[in-house]
GROMACS .gro file of C-alpha atoms in nm:
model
  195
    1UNK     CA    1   6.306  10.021  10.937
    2UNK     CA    2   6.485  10.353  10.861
    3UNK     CA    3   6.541  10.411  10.444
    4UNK     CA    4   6.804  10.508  10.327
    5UNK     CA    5   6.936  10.816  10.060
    6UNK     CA    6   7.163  10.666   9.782
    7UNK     CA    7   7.457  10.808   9.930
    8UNK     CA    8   7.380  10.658  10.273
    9UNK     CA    9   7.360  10.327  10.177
   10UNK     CA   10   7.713  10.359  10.014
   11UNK     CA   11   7.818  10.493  10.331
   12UNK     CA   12   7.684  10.254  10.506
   13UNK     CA   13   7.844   9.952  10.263
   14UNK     CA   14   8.165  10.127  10.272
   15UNK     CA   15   8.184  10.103  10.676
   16UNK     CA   16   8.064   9.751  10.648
   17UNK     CA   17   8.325   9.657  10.430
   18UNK     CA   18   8.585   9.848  10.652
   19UNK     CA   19   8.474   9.731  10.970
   20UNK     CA   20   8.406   9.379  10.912
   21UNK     CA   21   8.751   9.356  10.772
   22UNK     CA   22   8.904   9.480  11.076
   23UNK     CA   23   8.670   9.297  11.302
   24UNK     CA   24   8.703   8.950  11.086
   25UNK     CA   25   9.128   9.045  11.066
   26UNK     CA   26   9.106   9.050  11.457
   27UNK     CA   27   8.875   8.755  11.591
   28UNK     CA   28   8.807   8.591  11.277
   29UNK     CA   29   8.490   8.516  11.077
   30UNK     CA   30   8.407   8.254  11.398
   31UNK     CA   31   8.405   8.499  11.659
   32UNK     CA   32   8.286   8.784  11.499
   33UNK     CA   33   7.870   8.848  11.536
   34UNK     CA   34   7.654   9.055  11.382
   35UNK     CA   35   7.601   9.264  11.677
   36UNK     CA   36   7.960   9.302  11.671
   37UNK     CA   37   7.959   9.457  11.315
   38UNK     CA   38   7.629   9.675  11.375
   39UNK     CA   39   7.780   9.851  11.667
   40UNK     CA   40   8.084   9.889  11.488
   41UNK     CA   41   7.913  10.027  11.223
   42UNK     CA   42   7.635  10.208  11.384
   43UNK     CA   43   7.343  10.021  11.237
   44UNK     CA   44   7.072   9.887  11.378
   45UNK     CA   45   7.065   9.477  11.358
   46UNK     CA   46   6.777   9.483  11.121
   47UNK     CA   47   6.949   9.742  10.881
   48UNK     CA   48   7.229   9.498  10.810
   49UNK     CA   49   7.022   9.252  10.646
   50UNK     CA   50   6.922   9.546  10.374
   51UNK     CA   51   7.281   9.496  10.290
   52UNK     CA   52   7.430   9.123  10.395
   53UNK     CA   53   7.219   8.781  10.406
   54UNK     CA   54   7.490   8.704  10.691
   55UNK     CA   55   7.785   8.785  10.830
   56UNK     CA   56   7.957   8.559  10.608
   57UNK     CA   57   7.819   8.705  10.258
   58UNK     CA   58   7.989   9.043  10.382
   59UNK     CA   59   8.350   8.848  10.451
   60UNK     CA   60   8.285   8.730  10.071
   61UNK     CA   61   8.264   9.074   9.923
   62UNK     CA   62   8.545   9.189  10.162
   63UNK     CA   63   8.790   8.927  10.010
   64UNK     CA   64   8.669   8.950   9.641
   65UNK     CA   65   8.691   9.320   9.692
   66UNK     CA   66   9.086   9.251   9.845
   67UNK     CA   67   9.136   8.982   9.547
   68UNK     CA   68   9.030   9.265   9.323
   69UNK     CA   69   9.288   9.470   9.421
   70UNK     CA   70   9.569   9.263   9.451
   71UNK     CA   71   9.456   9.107   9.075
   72UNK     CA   72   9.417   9.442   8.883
   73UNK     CA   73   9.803   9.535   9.044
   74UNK     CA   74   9.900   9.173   8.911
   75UNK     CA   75   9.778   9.323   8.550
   76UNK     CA   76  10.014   9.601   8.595
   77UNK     CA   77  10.313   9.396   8.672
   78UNK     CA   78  10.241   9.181   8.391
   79UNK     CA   79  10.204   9.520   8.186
   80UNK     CA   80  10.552   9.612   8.292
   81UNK     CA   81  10.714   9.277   8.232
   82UNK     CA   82  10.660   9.144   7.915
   83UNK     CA   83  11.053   9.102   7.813
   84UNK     CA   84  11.112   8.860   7.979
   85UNK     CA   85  11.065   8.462   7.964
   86UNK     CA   86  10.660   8.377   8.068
   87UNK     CA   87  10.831   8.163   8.385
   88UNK     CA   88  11.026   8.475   8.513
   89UNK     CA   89  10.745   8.721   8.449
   90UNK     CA   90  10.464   8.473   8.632
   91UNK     CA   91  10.771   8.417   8.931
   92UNK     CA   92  10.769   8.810   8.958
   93UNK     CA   93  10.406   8.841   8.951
   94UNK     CA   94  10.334   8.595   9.208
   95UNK     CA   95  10.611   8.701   9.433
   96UNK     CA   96  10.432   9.047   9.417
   97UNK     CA   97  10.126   8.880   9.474
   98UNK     CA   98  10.238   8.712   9.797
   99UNK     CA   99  10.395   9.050   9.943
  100UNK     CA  100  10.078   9.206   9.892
  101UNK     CA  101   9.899   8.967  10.091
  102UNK     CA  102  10.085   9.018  10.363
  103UNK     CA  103   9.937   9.370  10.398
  104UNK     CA  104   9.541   9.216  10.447
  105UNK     CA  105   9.581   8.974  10.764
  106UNK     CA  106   9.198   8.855  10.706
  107UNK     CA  107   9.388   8.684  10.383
  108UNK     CA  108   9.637   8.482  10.625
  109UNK     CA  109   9.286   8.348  10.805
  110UNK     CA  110   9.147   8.145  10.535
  111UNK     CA  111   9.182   7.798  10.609
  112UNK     CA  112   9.003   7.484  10.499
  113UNK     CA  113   8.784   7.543  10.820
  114UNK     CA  114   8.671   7.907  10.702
  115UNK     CA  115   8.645   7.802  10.368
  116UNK     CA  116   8.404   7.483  10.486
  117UNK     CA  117   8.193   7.754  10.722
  118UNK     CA  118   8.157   8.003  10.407
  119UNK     CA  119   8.009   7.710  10.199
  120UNK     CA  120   7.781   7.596  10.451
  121UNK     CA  121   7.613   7.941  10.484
  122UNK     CA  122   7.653   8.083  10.150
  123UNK     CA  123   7.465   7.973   9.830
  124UNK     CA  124   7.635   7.798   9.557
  125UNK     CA  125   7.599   8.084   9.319
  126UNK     CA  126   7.788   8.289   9.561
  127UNK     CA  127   8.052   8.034   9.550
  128UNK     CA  128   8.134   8.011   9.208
  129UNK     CA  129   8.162   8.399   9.182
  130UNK     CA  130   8.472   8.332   9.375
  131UNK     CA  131   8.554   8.088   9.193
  132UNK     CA  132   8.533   8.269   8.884
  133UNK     CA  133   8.743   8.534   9.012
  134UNK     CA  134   9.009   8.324   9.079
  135UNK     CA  135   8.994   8.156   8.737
  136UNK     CA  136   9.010   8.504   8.589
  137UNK     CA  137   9.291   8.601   8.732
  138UNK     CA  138   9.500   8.330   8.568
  139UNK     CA  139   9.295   8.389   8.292
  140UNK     CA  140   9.457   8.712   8.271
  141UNK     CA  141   9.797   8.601   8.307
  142UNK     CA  142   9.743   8.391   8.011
  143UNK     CA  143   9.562   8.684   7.817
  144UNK     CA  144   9.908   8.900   7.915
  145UNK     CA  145  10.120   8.630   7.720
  146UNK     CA  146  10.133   8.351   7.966
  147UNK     CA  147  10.090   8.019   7.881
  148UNK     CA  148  10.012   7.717   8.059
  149UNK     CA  149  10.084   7.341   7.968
  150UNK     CA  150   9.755   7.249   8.135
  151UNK     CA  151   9.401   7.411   8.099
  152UNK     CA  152   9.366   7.771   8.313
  153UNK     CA  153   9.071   7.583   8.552
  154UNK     CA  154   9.386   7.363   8.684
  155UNK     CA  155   9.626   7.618   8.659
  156UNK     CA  156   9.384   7.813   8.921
  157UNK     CA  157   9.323   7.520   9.151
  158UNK     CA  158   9.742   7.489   9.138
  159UNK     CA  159   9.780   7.866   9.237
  160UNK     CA  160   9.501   7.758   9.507
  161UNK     CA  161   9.704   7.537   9.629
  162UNK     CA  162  10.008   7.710   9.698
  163UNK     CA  163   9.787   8.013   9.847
  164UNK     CA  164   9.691   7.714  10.143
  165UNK     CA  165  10.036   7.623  10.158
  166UNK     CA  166  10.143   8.022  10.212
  167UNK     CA  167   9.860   7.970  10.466
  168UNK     CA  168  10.007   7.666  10.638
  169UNK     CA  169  10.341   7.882  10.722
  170UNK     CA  170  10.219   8.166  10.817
  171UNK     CA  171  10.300   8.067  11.190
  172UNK     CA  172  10.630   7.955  11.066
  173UNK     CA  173  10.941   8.268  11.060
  174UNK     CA  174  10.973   8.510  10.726
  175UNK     CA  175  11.283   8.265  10.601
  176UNK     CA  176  11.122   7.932  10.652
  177UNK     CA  177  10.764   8.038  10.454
  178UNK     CA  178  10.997   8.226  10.164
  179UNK     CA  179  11.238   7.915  10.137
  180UNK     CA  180  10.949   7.709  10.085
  181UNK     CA  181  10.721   7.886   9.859
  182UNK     CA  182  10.990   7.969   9.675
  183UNK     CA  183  11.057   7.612   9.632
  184UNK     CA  184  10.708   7.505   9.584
  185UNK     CA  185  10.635   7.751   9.345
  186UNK     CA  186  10.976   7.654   9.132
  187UNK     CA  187  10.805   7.380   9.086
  188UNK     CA  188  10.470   7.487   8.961
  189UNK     CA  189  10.620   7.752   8.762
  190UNK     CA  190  10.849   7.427   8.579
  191UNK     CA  191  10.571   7.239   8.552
  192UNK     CA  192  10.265   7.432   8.423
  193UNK     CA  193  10.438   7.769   8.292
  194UNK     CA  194  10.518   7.707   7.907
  195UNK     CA  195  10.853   7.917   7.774
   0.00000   0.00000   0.00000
């Protein structure tokens, strides 16, 4: 088994990351093999276990890595904001939030049968990394000002929530999933955003 320089193995991480998003965007996390990302790549099979336990530790770090992203812009937004009422600046930050989705298809794939195959094959530690992530990010909101009339571990499993319901609609047209988040998330904002 070849070794690799410092800078190869970033290399090499860097093309995982890229491919298996495209690859996992395309035929989803199913369908996908790991043959599939080693050509792709141009690994061998064996080298991708220096980097990935499995095919679906690598879709982990893609999404964390997307999350990441999308979250630090969130901070920015909330940076920009902070006139105006908590409800109006968490409506503009998840409205953001949502658009920006729209621009990583592997997000629209997550569904309660991905999410189900990810905890089968990843370990529980793993899990709660993601977990964590999301709690930060509404940690964050309520570190920029924000607060919530309920504690931020069920202000993240509401936010979860609506992200399956955006999920739900994405086969429905642009006007139908809008009219309908926006109503859904009306609600949330009424009844866990504090003014």
């Amino acid at each position: 088994m070849p070794r690799f320089s410092k800078n190869e193995k970033e290399f090499i991480r860097n093309k995982l990351l890229k491919e298996g998003e495209r690859l996992f965007a395309t035929h989803g996390i199913k369908k996908v093999t790991i043959d599939d990302l080693v050509e792709a790549v141009g690994i061998a099979k064996a080298s991708f276990y220096k980097f990935y336990e499995s095919k679906e530790y690598l879709y982990l770090d893609i999404v964390q890595g997307i999350q990441k992203k999308i979250f630090t812009e969130l901070e920015s937004i909330l940076d920009s904001n902070v006139d105006l009422p908590g409800r109006e600046r968490v409506r503009q930050t998840f409205s953001a939030m949502f658009k920006m989705m729209l621009c990583y298809p592997i997000l629209a794939q997550i569904d309660m049968s991905t999410v189900k195959l990810i905890a089968r094959k990843v370990s529980k530690e793993r899990l709660s990394v993601l977990e964590g992530q999301n709690i930060d990010a509404v940690r964050a909101l309520h570190n920029h000002g924000i607060n919530f009339s309920c504690d931020i571990k069920t202000a993240s499993y509401v936010f979860q929530a609506l992200y399956h319901c955006w999920i739900y609609l994405q086969d429905k047209n642009i006007d139908v999933q809008t009219s309908v988040i926006d109503i859904l998330f009306s609600g949330v904002i009424n009844q866990i955003v504090a003014d």
